[in-house]
Short mmCIF file of N, CA and C in Angstrom, two decimals:
data_model
loop_
_atom_site.label_atom_id
_atom_site.label_comp_id
_atom_site.label_asym_id
_atom_site.label_seq_id
_atom_site.Cartn_x
_atom_site.Cartn_y
_atom_site.Cartn_z
N MET Y 1 -51.54 -51.33 -161.59
CA MET Y 1 -51.28 -52.72 -161.32
C MET Y 1 -52.32 -53.23 -160.32
N ALA Y 2 -52.94 -54.38 -160.62
CA ALA Y 2 -53.96 -54.95 -159.76
C ALA Y 2 -53.33 -55.57 -158.52
N VAL Y 3 -54.05 -55.47 -157.42
CA VAL Y 3 -53.60 -56.05 -156.16
C VAL Y 3 -54.12 -57.49 -156.09
N ALA Y 4 -53.23 -58.42 -155.81
CA ALA Y 4 -53.64 -59.81 -155.69
C ALA Y 4 -54.36 -60.01 -154.36
N ARG Y 5 -55.52 -60.61 -154.41
CA ARG Y 5 -56.29 -60.89 -153.20
C ARG Y 5 -56.00 -62.32 -152.74
N THR Y 6 -56.03 -62.50 -151.44
CA THR Y 6 -55.95 -63.84 -150.87
C THR Y 6 -57.24 -64.55 -151.26
N PRO Y 7 -57.16 -65.70 -151.89
CA PRO Y 7 -58.39 -66.38 -152.33
C PRO Y 7 -59.34 -66.68 -151.16
N ARG Y 8 -60.61 -66.61 -151.45
CA ARG Y 8 -61.67 -66.88 -150.47
C ARG Y 8 -61.43 -68.20 -149.75
N GLY Y 9 -61.07 -69.22 -150.51
CA GLY Y 9 -60.84 -70.54 -149.94
C GLY Y 9 -59.74 -70.57 -148.89
N LYS Y 10 -58.74 -69.71 -149.06
CA LYS Y 10 -57.64 -69.65 -148.08
C LYS Y 10 -58.15 -69.13 -146.74
N TRP Y 11 -59.05 -68.15 -146.77
CA TRP Y 11 -59.64 -67.65 -145.54
C TRP Y 11 -60.42 -68.76 -144.84
N ILE Y 12 -61.18 -69.51 -145.62
CA ILE Y 12 -61.99 -70.60 -145.07
C ILE Y 12 -61.07 -71.69 -144.49
N GLU Y 13 -60.05 -72.08 -145.23
CA GLU Y 13 -59.10 -73.10 -144.73
C GLU Y 13 -58.45 -72.65 -143.43
N GLN Y 14 -58.01 -71.39 -143.40
CA GLN Y 14 -57.37 -70.88 -142.19
C GLN Y 14 -58.37 -70.81 -141.04
N GLY Y 15 -59.60 -70.46 -141.36
CA GLY Y 15 -60.64 -70.45 -140.34
C GLY Y 15 -60.89 -71.83 -139.77
N LEU Y 16 -60.90 -72.84 -140.64
CA LEU Y 16 -61.09 -74.22 -140.17
C LEU Y 16 -59.92 -74.69 -139.32
N ARG Y 17 -58.70 -74.26 -139.68
CA ARG Y 17 -57.53 -74.60 -138.85
C ARG Y 17 -57.65 -73.95 -137.47
N ALA Y 18 -58.05 -72.69 -137.47
CA ALA Y 18 -58.22 -71.99 -136.20
C ALA Y 18 -59.31 -72.64 -135.35
N LEU Y 19 -60.39 -73.03 -135.99
CA LEU Y 19 -61.48 -73.72 -135.30
C LEU Y 19 -60.97 -75.01 -134.67
N ALA Y 20 -60.24 -75.80 -135.44
CA ALA Y 20 -59.70 -77.07 -134.94
C ALA Y 20 -58.75 -76.85 -133.77
N ASP Y 21 -57.97 -75.78 -133.83
CA ASP Y 21 -56.98 -75.50 -132.79
C ASP Y 21 -57.57 -74.89 -131.53
N GLY Y 22 -58.63 -74.06 -131.69
CA GLY Y 22 -59.10 -73.33 -130.51
C GLY Y 22 -60.59 -73.10 -130.42
N GLY Y 23 -61.36 -73.77 -131.25
CA GLY Y 23 -62.81 -73.58 -131.21
C GLY Y 23 -63.23 -72.32 -131.93
N PRO Y 24 -64.54 -72.04 -131.96
CA PRO Y 24 -65.04 -70.91 -132.72
C PRO Y 24 -64.51 -69.57 -132.20
N GLU Y 25 -64.16 -69.51 -130.93
CA GLU Y 25 -63.62 -68.27 -130.36
C GLU Y 25 -62.28 -67.90 -131.00
N ALA Y 26 -61.56 -68.90 -131.50
CA ALA Y 26 -60.25 -68.67 -132.12
C ALA Y 26 -60.37 -68.16 -133.55
N VAL Y 27 -61.56 -68.19 -134.12
CA VAL Y 27 -61.78 -67.72 -135.49
C VAL Y 27 -62.03 -66.22 -135.43
N ARG Y 28 -60.94 -65.48 -135.45
CA ARG Y 28 -60.98 -64.03 -135.37
C ARG Y 28 -60.32 -63.46 -136.63
N VAL Y 29 -60.95 -62.46 -137.18
CA VAL Y 29 -60.49 -61.90 -138.45
C VAL Y 29 -59.03 -61.47 -138.37
N GLU Y 30 -58.67 -60.74 -137.35
CA GLU Y 30 -57.30 -60.26 -137.23
C GLU Y 30 -56.30 -61.41 -137.14
N ALA Y 31 -56.62 -62.43 -136.37
CA ALA Y 31 -55.73 -63.58 -136.23
C ALA Y 31 -55.60 -64.34 -137.55
N LEU Y 32 -56.70 -64.47 -138.28
CA LEU Y 32 -56.66 -65.16 -139.58
C LEU Y 32 -55.78 -64.37 -140.56
N ALA Y 33 -55.98 -63.06 -140.60
CA ALA Y 33 -55.18 -62.22 -141.50
C ALA Y 33 -53.70 -62.34 -141.16
N GLN Y 34 -53.39 -62.33 -139.89
CA GLN Y 34 -51.99 -62.45 -139.47
C GLN Y 34 -51.42 -63.81 -139.89
N ALA Y 35 -52.18 -64.87 -139.67
CA ALA Y 35 -51.72 -66.20 -140.05
C ALA Y 35 -51.50 -66.31 -141.56
N LEU Y 36 -52.34 -65.61 -142.32
CA LEU Y 36 -52.22 -65.63 -143.78
C LEU Y 36 -51.19 -64.62 -144.30
N GLY Y 37 -50.73 -63.75 -143.41
CA GLY Y 37 -49.75 -62.73 -143.81
C GLY Y 37 -50.34 -61.65 -144.69
N VAL Y 38 -51.61 -61.30 -144.42
CA VAL Y 38 -52.30 -60.28 -145.22
C VAL Y 38 -53.02 -59.31 -144.29
N THR Y 39 -53.62 -58.28 -144.87
CA THR Y 39 -54.43 -57.35 -144.08
C THR Y 39 -55.87 -57.86 -143.99
N LYS Y 40 -56.64 -57.26 -143.11
CA LYS Y 40 -58.04 -57.66 -142.91
C LYS Y 40 -58.94 -57.24 -144.06
N GLY Y 41 -58.50 -56.30 -144.89
CA GLY Y 41 -59.35 -55.77 -145.96
C GLY Y 41 -59.90 -56.84 -146.88
N GLY Y 42 -59.07 -57.80 -147.25
CA GLY Y 42 -59.51 -58.86 -148.14
C GLY Y 42 -60.62 -59.70 -147.54
N PHE Y 43 -60.57 -59.87 -146.24
CA PHE Y 43 -61.61 -60.63 -145.55
C PHE Y 43 -62.97 -59.99 -145.80
N TYR Y 44 -63.05 -58.68 -145.56
CA TYR Y 44 -64.33 -57.98 -145.67
C TYR Y 44 -64.81 -57.90 -147.12
N TRP Y 45 -63.90 -57.98 -148.06
CA TRP Y 45 -64.26 -58.02 -149.48
C TRP Y 45 -65.09 -59.28 -149.76
N TYR Y 46 -64.68 -60.42 -149.16
CA TYR Y 46 -65.35 -61.69 -149.42
C TYR Y 46 -66.54 -61.96 -148.49
N PHE Y 47 -66.38 -61.66 -147.22
CA PHE Y 47 -67.34 -62.17 -146.24
C PHE Y 47 -68.24 -61.13 -145.59
N GLY Y 48 -67.80 -59.92 -145.50
CA GLY Y 48 -68.62 -58.89 -144.86
C GLY Y 48 -68.58 -58.95 -143.35
N ASP Y 49 -68.74 -60.15 -142.79
CA ASP Y 49 -68.67 -60.28 -141.33
C ASP Y 49 -68.23 -61.69 -140.94
N ARG Y 50 -67.91 -61.83 -139.68
CA ARG Y 50 -67.40 -63.10 -139.16
C ARG Y 50 -68.45 -64.22 -139.25
N ASP Y 51 -69.72 -63.89 -139.00
CA ASP Y 51 -70.78 -64.91 -139.07
C ASP Y 51 -70.87 -65.54 -140.45
N THR Y 52 -70.67 -64.74 -141.48
CA THR Y 52 -70.69 -65.28 -142.85
C THR Y 52 -69.53 -66.26 -143.04
N LEU Y 53 -68.36 -65.90 -142.55
CA LEU Y 53 -67.22 -66.82 -142.62
C LEU Y 53 -67.53 -68.11 -141.88
N LEU Y 54 -68.07 -68.03 -140.67
CA LEU Y 54 -68.37 -69.23 -139.89
C LEU Y 54 -69.34 -70.15 -140.64
N ARG Y 55 -70.38 -69.56 -141.26
CA ARG Y 55 -71.33 -70.36 -142.05
C ARG Y 55 -70.63 -71.03 -143.22
N GLU Y 56 -69.78 -70.28 -143.91
CA GLU Y 56 -69.09 -70.86 -145.07
C GLU Y 56 -68.08 -71.92 -144.64
N MET Y 57 -67.48 -71.75 -143.47
CA MET Y 57 -66.59 -72.80 -142.95
C MET Y 57 -67.38 -74.08 -142.72
N LEU Y 58 -68.57 -73.95 -142.10
CA LEU Y 58 -69.41 -75.13 -141.87
C LEU Y 58 -69.87 -75.75 -143.18
N ASP Y 59 -70.20 -74.90 -144.17
CA ASP Y 59 -70.58 -75.41 -145.50
C ASP Y 59 -69.44 -76.23 -146.11
N THR Y 60 -68.24 -75.69 -146.02
CA THR Y 60 -67.06 -76.37 -146.58
C THR Y 60 -66.82 -77.69 -145.87
N TRP Y 61 -66.86 -77.67 -144.55
CA TRP Y 61 -66.67 -78.89 -143.76
C TRP Y 61 -67.74 -79.93 -144.12
N GLU Y 62 -69.00 -79.50 -144.15
CA GLU Y 62 -70.09 -80.43 -144.45
C GLU Y 62 -69.91 -81.09 -145.82
N LYS Y 63 -69.60 -80.28 -146.80
CA LYS Y 63 -69.42 -80.81 -148.16
C LYS Y 63 -68.26 -81.81 -148.20
N GLU Y 64 -67.14 -81.45 -147.56
CA GLU Y 64 -65.98 -82.33 -147.62
C GLU Y 64 -66.22 -83.66 -146.92
N VAL Y 65 -66.88 -83.64 -145.75
CA VAL Y 65 -67.02 -84.87 -144.98
C VAL Y 65 -68.22 -85.71 -145.39
N THR Y 66 -69.04 -85.20 -146.31
CA THR Y 66 -70.17 -86.00 -146.79
C THR Y 66 -70.05 -86.22 -148.30
N ALA Y 67 -70.48 -85.25 -149.07
CA ALA Y 67 -70.55 -85.42 -150.53
C ALA Y 67 -69.21 -85.77 -151.15
N GLU Y 68 -68.15 -85.07 -150.75
CA GLU Y 68 -66.84 -85.35 -151.36
C GLU Y 68 -66.29 -86.70 -150.95
N VAL Y 69 -66.50 -87.10 -149.71
CA VAL Y 69 -66.04 -88.43 -149.27
C VAL Y 69 -66.78 -89.50 -150.05
N ILE Y 70 -68.09 -89.38 -150.11
CA ILE Y 70 -68.89 -90.38 -150.82
C ILE Y 70 -68.49 -90.45 -152.29
N GLU Y 71 -68.30 -89.30 -152.91
CA GLU Y 71 -67.89 -89.26 -154.32
C GLU Y 71 -66.54 -89.97 -154.52
N ARG Y 72 -65.59 -89.71 -153.64
CA ARG Y 72 -64.27 -90.34 -153.76
C ARG Y 72 -64.36 -91.85 -153.57
N VAL Y 73 -65.17 -92.28 -152.62
CA VAL Y 73 -65.31 -93.71 -152.36
C VAL Y 73 -66.02 -94.39 -153.53
N GLU Y 74 -67.11 -93.79 -153.98
CA GLU Y 74 -67.90 -94.40 -155.04
C GLU Y 74 -67.18 -94.38 -156.39
N SER Y 75 -66.35 -93.38 -156.63
CA SER Y 75 -65.70 -93.26 -157.94
C SER Y 75 -64.76 -94.43 -158.23
N GLY Y 76 -64.29 -95.09 -157.20
CA GLY Y 76 -63.40 -96.23 -157.41
C GLY Y 76 -64.12 -97.53 -157.70
N GLY Y 77 -65.45 -97.52 -157.57
CA GLY Y 77 -66.23 -98.72 -157.85
C GLY Y 77 -65.96 -99.83 -156.86
N GLY Y 78 -66.37 -101.03 -157.24
CA GLY Y 78 -66.18 -102.19 -156.40
C GLY Y 78 -67.41 -102.51 -155.57
N ASP Y 79 -67.34 -103.65 -154.91
CA ASP Y 79 -68.45 -104.06 -154.06
C ASP Y 79 -68.41 -103.27 -152.75
N ALA Y 80 -69.40 -103.50 -151.91
CA ALA Y 80 -69.51 -102.72 -150.67
C ALA Y 80 -68.30 -102.91 -149.76
N ARG Y 81 -67.77 -104.11 -149.69
CA ARG Y 81 -66.59 -104.34 -148.84
C ARG Y 81 -65.39 -103.54 -149.35
N THR Y 82 -65.22 -103.51 -150.64
CA THR Y 82 -64.13 -102.74 -151.24
C THR Y 82 -64.31 -101.25 -150.97
N ARG Y 83 -65.54 -100.77 -151.10
CA ARG Y 83 -65.81 -99.36 -150.86
C ARG Y 83 -65.62 -99.01 -149.38
N LEU Y 84 -65.97 -99.92 -148.47
CA LEU Y 84 -65.73 -99.68 -147.05
C LEU Y 84 -64.24 -99.57 -146.75
N LEU Y 85 -63.46 -100.42 -147.40
CA LEU Y 85 -62.02 -100.34 -147.22
C LEU Y 85 -61.49 -99.01 -147.75
N ARG Y 86 -62.00 -98.59 -148.90
CA ARG Y 86 -61.60 -97.30 -149.47
C ARG Y 86 -62.02 -96.17 -148.54
N LEU Y 87 -63.21 -96.27 -147.96
CA LEU Y 87 -63.67 -95.26 -147.02
C LEU Y 87 -62.71 -95.14 -145.84
N SER Y 88 -62.24 -96.26 -145.34
CA SER Y 88 -61.30 -96.22 -144.20
C SER Y 88 -59.97 -95.60 -144.59
N ASP Y 89 -59.67 -95.60 -145.88
CA ASP Y 89 -58.44 -94.95 -146.37
C ASP Y 89 -58.66 -93.47 -146.70
N VAL Y 90 -59.85 -93.12 -147.18
CA VAL Y 90 -60.14 -91.75 -147.60
C VAL Y 90 -60.28 -90.82 -146.40
N VAL Y 91 -61.01 -91.25 -145.38
CA VAL Y 91 -61.33 -90.37 -144.25
C VAL Y 91 -60.08 -89.79 -143.57
N PRO Y 92 -59.04 -90.57 -143.29
CA PRO Y 92 -57.88 -89.96 -142.62
C PRO Y 92 -57.16 -88.90 -143.46
N GLY Y 93 -57.39 -88.88 -144.76
CA GLY Y 93 -56.71 -87.92 -145.62
C GLY Y 93 -57.48 -86.64 -145.88
N LEU Y 94 -58.59 -86.42 -145.16
CA LEU Y 94 -59.38 -85.22 -145.38
C LEU Y 94 -58.62 -83.96 -144.98
N THR Y 95 -58.91 -82.88 -145.66
CA THR Y 95 -58.33 -81.59 -145.31
C THR Y 95 -58.78 -81.19 -143.91
N THR Y 96 -60.07 -81.31 -143.65
CA THR Y 96 -60.60 -81.05 -142.32
C THR Y 96 -60.54 -82.37 -141.55
N ASP Y 97 -59.61 -82.44 -140.63
CA ASP Y 97 -59.37 -83.70 -139.94
C ASP Y 97 -60.26 -83.86 -138.71
N ILE Y 98 -59.98 -84.88 -137.94
CA ILE Y 98 -60.78 -85.20 -136.76
C ILE Y 98 -60.81 -84.03 -135.77
N HIS Y 99 -59.76 -83.25 -135.71
CA HIS Y 99 -59.73 -82.11 -134.78
C HIS Y 99 -60.81 -81.09 -135.14
N THR Y 100 -61.03 -80.91 -136.43
CA THR Y 100 -62.11 -80.02 -136.87
C THR Y 100 -63.45 -80.61 -136.46
N ASP Y 101 -63.62 -81.89 -136.69
CA ASP Y 101 -64.86 -82.58 -136.33
C ASP Y 101 -65.13 -82.45 -134.83
N LEU Y 102 -64.11 -82.67 -134.02
CA LEU Y 102 -64.28 -82.59 -132.57
C LEU Y 102 -64.59 -81.16 -132.14
N ALA Y 103 -63.96 -80.17 -132.77
CA ALA Y 103 -64.24 -78.77 -132.44
C ALA Y 103 -65.69 -78.42 -132.78
N ILE Y 104 -66.18 -78.92 -133.90
CA ILE Y 104 -67.56 -78.66 -134.29
C ILE Y 104 -68.51 -79.34 -133.32
N ARG Y 105 -68.18 -80.53 -132.87
CA ARG Y 105 -69.01 -81.23 -131.87
C ARG Y 105 -69.08 -80.44 -130.57
N ASP Y 106 -67.95 -79.89 -130.16
CA ASP Y 106 -67.94 -79.09 -128.95
C ASP Y 106 -68.76 -77.81 -129.15
N TRP Y 107 -68.59 -77.16 -130.27
CA TRP Y 107 -69.33 -75.95 -130.61
C TRP Y 107 -70.83 -76.22 -130.62
N ALA Y 108 -71.22 -77.38 -131.14
CA ALA Y 108 -72.63 -77.75 -131.25
C ALA Y 108 -73.30 -77.86 -129.87
N ARG Y 109 -72.53 -78.10 -128.85
CA ARG Y 109 -73.10 -78.16 -127.49
C ARG Y 109 -73.59 -76.80 -127.03
N ARG Y 110 -73.09 -75.73 -127.65
CA ARG Y 110 -73.43 -74.37 -127.22
C ARG Y 110 -74.22 -73.58 -128.27
N ASP Y 111 -74.40 -74.14 -129.45
CA ASP Y 111 -75.04 -73.41 -130.54
C ASP Y 111 -76.00 -74.34 -131.27
N GLU Y 112 -77.29 -74.06 -131.15
CA GLU Y 112 -78.31 -74.95 -131.72
C GLU Y 112 -78.22 -75.05 -133.24
N ALA Y 113 -77.88 -73.97 -133.94
CA ALA Y 113 -77.75 -74.04 -135.40
C ALA Y 113 -76.61 -74.98 -135.79
N VAL Y 114 -75.52 -74.94 -135.06
CA VAL Y 114 -74.40 -75.84 -135.33
C VAL Y 114 -74.81 -77.28 -134.97
N ALA Y 115 -75.56 -77.44 -133.90
CA ALA Y 115 -76.03 -78.77 -133.50
C ALA Y 115 -76.92 -79.38 -134.59
N GLN Y 116 -77.79 -78.56 -135.19
CA GLN Y 116 -78.64 -79.05 -136.28
C GLN Y 116 -77.79 -79.47 -137.47
N ARG Y 117 -76.79 -78.67 -137.78
CA ARG Y 117 -75.89 -78.99 -138.90
C ARG Y 117 -75.17 -80.30 -138.61
N LEU Y 118 -74.66 -80.46 -137.41
CA LEU Y 118 -73.94 -81.68 -137.03
C LEU Y 118 -74.85 -82.90 -137.13
N ARG Y 119 -76.10 -82.79 -136.68
CA ARG Y 119 -77.04 -83.91 -136.82
C ARG Y 119 -77.23 -84.28 -138.28
N ARG Y 120 -77.37 -83.27 -139.13
CA ARG Y 120 -77.55 -83.53 -140.56
C ARG Y 120 -76.34 -84.25 -141.14
N VAL Y 121 -75.14 -83.79 -140.78
CA VAL Y 121 -73.90 -84.40 -141.28
C VAL Y 121 -73.77 -85.84 -140.76
N ASP Y 122 -73.97 -86.02 -139.46
CA ASP Y 122 -73.84 -87.37 -138.90
C ASP Y 122 -74.89 -88.32 -139.47
N THR Y 123 -76.08 -87.82 -139.70
CA THR Y 123 -77.13 -88.65 -140.29
C THR Y 123 -76.74 -89.05 -141.71
N ARG Y 124 -76.20 -88.14 -142.46
CA ARG Y 124 -75.75 -88.45 -143.83
C ARG Y 124 -74.64 -89.50 -143.80
N ARG Y 125 -73.71 -89.34 -142.88
CA ARG Y 125 -72.62 -90.32 -142.75
C ARG Y 125 -73.17 -91.70 -142.39
N MET Y 126 -74.08 -91.74 -141.41
CA MET Y 126 -74.67 -93.01 -141.00
C MET Y 126 -75.49 -93.62 -142.14
N ASP Y 127 -76.23 -92.81 -142.87
CA ASP Y 127 -77.01 -93.32 -144.01
C ASP Y 127 -76.09 -94.00 -145.02
N TYR Y 128 -74.94 -93.38 -145.27
CA TYR Y 128 -74.00 -93.96 -146.23
C TYR Y 128 -73.44 -95.28 -145.70
N LEU Y 129 -73.05 -95.29 -144.44
CA LEU Y 129 -72.55 -96.55 -143.86
C LEU Y 129 -73.62 -97.63 -143.89
N ARG Y 130 -74.85 -97.28 -143.54
CA ARG Y 130 -75.95 -98.26 -143.59
C ARG Y 130 -76.11 -98.83 -145.00
N ALA Y 131 -76.04 -97.97 -145.99
CA ALA Y 131 -76.20 -98.42 -147.37
C ALA Y 131 -75.10 -99.42 -147.73
N LEU Y 132 -73.87 -99.12 -147.33
CA LEU Y 132 -72.77 -100.02 -147.64
C LEU Y 132 -72.92 -101.35 -146.90
N PHE Y 133 -73.13 -101.30 -145.60
CA PHE Y 133 -73.24 -102.55 -144.82
C PHE Y 133 -74.46 -103.37 -145.24
N SER Y 134 -75.54 -102.69 -145.63
CA SER Y 134 -76.75 -103.41 -146.04
C SER Y 134 -76.55 -104.22 -147.31
N GLU Y 135 -75.54 -103.87 -148.10
CA GLU Y 135 -75.29 -104.63 -149.32
C GLU Y 135 -74.81 -106.06 -149.04
N PHE Y 136 -74.20 -106.28 -147.87
CA PHE Y 136 -73.74 -107.64 -147.57
C PHE Y 136 -74.21 -108.15 -146.21
N CYS Y 137 -74.96 -107.35 -145.48
CA CYS Y 137 -75.56 -107.76 -144.21
C CYS Y 137 -77.08 -107.76 -144.40
N PRO Y 138 -77.66 -108.91 -144.69
CA PRO Y 138 -79.11 -108.92 -144.91
C PRO Y 138 -79.91 -108.59 -143.65
N ASP Y 139 -79.31 -108.79 -142.49
CA ASP Y 139 -79.98 -108.47 -141.23
C ASP Y 139 -79.85 -106.97 -140.96
N GLU Y 140 -80.99 -106.29 -140.94
CA GLU Y 140 -81.01 -104.84 -140.74
C GLU Y 140 -80.34 -104.42 -139.43
N GLU Y 141 -80.55 -105.19 -138.38
CA GLU Y 141 -79.93 -104.87 -137.09
C GLU Y 141 -78.41 -105.00 -137.15
N GLU Y 142 -77.94 -106.00 -137.86
CA GLU Y 142 -76.49 -106.18 -138.01
C GLU Y 142 -75.88 -105.02 -138.80
N ALA Y 143 -76.55 -104.61 -139.86
CA ALA Y 143 -76.06 -103.47 -140.65
C ALA Y 143 -76.03 -102.20 -139.80
N GLU Y 144 -77.07 -102.00 -139.00
CA GLU Y 144 -77.13 -100.81 -138.13
C GLU Y 144 -76.01 -100.85 -137.09
N ALA Y 145 -75.81 -102.01 -136.47
CA ALA Y 145 -74.76 -102.14 -135.45
C ALA Y 145 -73.38 -101.91 -136.06
N ARG Y 146 -73.11 -102.50 -137.20
CA ARG Y 146 -71.81 -102.30 -137.84
C ARG Y 146 -71.60 -100.83 -138.24
N SER Y 147 -72.66 -100.19 -138.70
CA SER Y 147 -72.56 -98.77 -139.08
C SER Y 147 -72.20 -97.93 -137.86
N MET Y 148 -72.88 -98.19 -136.76
CA MET Y 148 -72.61 -97.42 -135.55
C MET Y 148 -71.20 -97.69 -135.01
N ILE Y 149 -70.77 -98.93 -135.06
CA ILE Y 149 -69.41 -99.26 -134.60
C ILE Y 149 -68.38 -98.55 -135.48
N ALA Y 150 -68.55 -98.63 -136.80
CA ALA Y 150 -67.60 -98.00 -137.71
C ALA Y 150 -67.52 -96.50 -137.45
N PHE Y 151 -68.66 -95.86 -137.33
CA PHE Y 151 -68.68 -94.41 -137.10
C PHE Y 151 -68.08 -94.07 -135.73
N SER Y 152 -68.41 -94.86 -134.74
CA SER Y 152 -67.88 -94.63 -133.39
C SER Y 152 -66.38 -94.80 -133.33
N VAL Y 153 -65.86 -95.78 -134.04
CA VAL Y 153 -64.41 -95.99 -134.07
C VAL Y 153 -63.73 -94.79 -134.72
N TRP Y 154 -64.31 -94.28 -135.80
CA TRP Y 154 -63.69 -93.14 -136.46
C TRP Y 154 -63.68 -91.91 -135.55
N ILE Y 155 -64.81 -91.60 -134.92
CA ILE Y 155 -64.89 -90.41 -134.07
C ILE Y 155 -64.19 -90.66 -132.73
N GLY Y 156 -64.53 -91.74 -132.07
CA GLY Y 156 -64.04 -92.00 -130.72
C GLY Y 156 -62.64 -92.55 -130.64
N GLY Y 157 -62.19 -93.19 -131.70
CA GLY Y 157 -60.86 -93.79 -131.68
C GLY Y 157 -59.76 -92.79 -131.39
N HIS Y 158 -59.98 -91.56 -131.76
CA HIS Y 158 -58.98 -90.51 -131.55
C HIS Y 158 -58.93 -90.04 -130.10
N LEU Y 159 -59.94 -90.41 -129.33
CA LEU Y 159 -60.00 -90.00 -127.94
C LEU Y 159 -59.42 -91.04 -126.99
N ILE Y 160 -59.11 -92.20 -127.53
CA ILE Y 160 -58.60 -93.30 -126.71
C ILE Y 160 -57.07 -93.25 -126.73
N ALA Y 161 -56.48 -93.23 -125.54
CA ALA Y 161 -55.02 -93.12 -125.42
C ALA Y 161 -54.36 -94.45 -125.08
N ALA Y 162 -55.13 -95.53 -125.10
CA ALA Y 162 -54.59 -96.83 -124.72
C ALA Y 162 -53.50 -97.30 -125.68
N GLU Y 163 -52.56 -98.02 -125.12
CA GLU Y 163 -51.53 -98.66 -125.94
C GLU Y 163 -52.03 -100.03 -126.36
N HIS Y 164 -51.49 -100.53 -127.44
CA HIS Y 164 -51.88 -101.83 -127.97
C HIS Y 164 -50.63 -102.70 -128.01
N PRO Y 165 -50.50 -103.64 -127.07
CA PRO Y 165 -49.28 -104.47 -127.02
C PRO Y 165 -48.97 -105.12 -128.37
N ASP Y 166 -47.75 -104.94 -128.80
CA ASP Y 166 -47.24 -105.55 -130.03
C ASP Y 166 -47.92 -105.07 -131.31
N ARG Y 167 -48.69 -103.97 -131.23
CA ARG Y 167 -49.35 -103.41 -132.42
C ARG Y 167 -49.34 -101.90 -132.34
N ASP Y 168 -49.37 -101.26 -133.50
CA ASP Y 168 -49.55 -99.81 -133.48
C ASP Y 168 -51.03 -99.52 -133.76
N ARG Y 169 -51.41 -98.27 -133.57
CA ARG Y 169 -52.81 -97.87 -133.72
C ARG Y 169 -53.36 -98.21 -135.10
N GLY Y 170 -52.56 -98.00 -136.14
CA GLY Y 170 -53.00 -98.30 -137.49
C GLY Y 170 -53.34 -99.77 -137.68
N GLU Y 171 -52.54 -100.65 -137.10
CA GLU Y 171 -52.82 -102.09 -137.20
C GLU Y 171 -54.14 -102.44 -136.52
N VAL Y 172 -54.38 -101.84 -135.38
CA VAL Y 172 -55.62 -102.12 -134.64
C VAL Y 172 -56.82 -101.60 -135.43
N GLU Y 173 -56.69 -100.41 -135.99
CA GLU Y 173 -57.78 -99.87 -136.80
C GLU Y 173 -58.06 -100.76 -138.01
N ARG Y 174 -57.01 -101.27 -138.62
CA ARG Y 174 -57.21 -102.16 -139.76
C ARG Y 174 -57.91 -103.45 -139.32
N LEU Y 175 -57.57 -103.97 -138.14
CA LEU Y 175 -58.26 -105.15 -137.61
C LEU Y 175 -59.76 -104.87 -137.44
N VAL Y 176 -60.08 -103.70 -136.91
CA VAL Y 176 -61.49 -103.33 -136.72
C VAL Y 176 -62.21 -103.32 -138.07
N TRP Y 177 -61.62 -102.63 -139.06
CA TRP Y 177 -62.26 -102.56 -140.37
C TRP Y 177 -62.36 -103.93 -141.03
N ASP Y 178 -61.35 -104.77 -140.85
CA ASP Y 178 -61.42 -106.13 -141.40
C ASP Y 178 -62.57 -106.91 -140.79
N ARG Y 179 -62.77 -106.76 -139.48
CA ARG Y 179 -63.87 -107.47 -138.81
C ARG Y 179 -65.22 -106.93 -139.27
N LEU Y 180 -65.32 -105.63 -139.42
CA LEU Y 180 -66.58 -105.03 -139.83
C LEU Y 180 -66.95 -105.42 -141.25
N ARG Y 181 -65.96 -105.65 -142.10
CA ARG Y 181 -66.22 -106.00 -143.50
C ARG Y 181 -66.43 -107.49 -143.69
N ALA Y 182 -66.23 -108.27 -142.64
CA ALA Y 182 -66.34 -109.75 -142.76
C ALA Y 182 -67.77 -110.19 -142.92
#
C-alpha cells in the first residue's frame, strides 16, 4: 500500500503562515511538520533543505501577489476604474495576506536577496497601478501620485490603529478608492 505524502503546496502554505506569524526564524521543518500533523520525512522528499523551501515560499508569494492578482483583475474586463475597484476587492482575499507581506518586508531589511525580490515585486505592483491610473489620468505626475497613494494605503493602512468616527475601516478604505478612481 502506497503512503500518502503531504502535498508540496501544503508545506509551502504552512511555511508562509509560519513566516507571517513569526518571521523567517519561525519557518522550521520540525514545527511545520508538527503543524501539518506529519513527519519531517516528506519535507526532505520535496525540498532537500530549508533554504529551498524559503525560496519556493518567496516564489509562491511573488506569483500570487503579482501575476495572479493581475490575471484575476484583468479577467473581469472593464475600464481602468472598474479594474481598480476589482483590484481593491481582490487584494484582501489573497491567500498570503498583509501579514505575510509585512514579514517579508521585515526579512528584507536583513537579507539582500529578499530585499531584491521585494523591490521586484513592489515595482511590478507599482507598474500595474501606473498602467491603470494612466488610462484615465493623462497627467503622468497625477498617475504616479495616485499609484503611490493606492499602494501606500494597502501596505500602510494595516499599520494605522486610528478610529474613524461614525465609520468602520472598510468604509474609509472604500472612500479612499472612490477618490483615487475619480
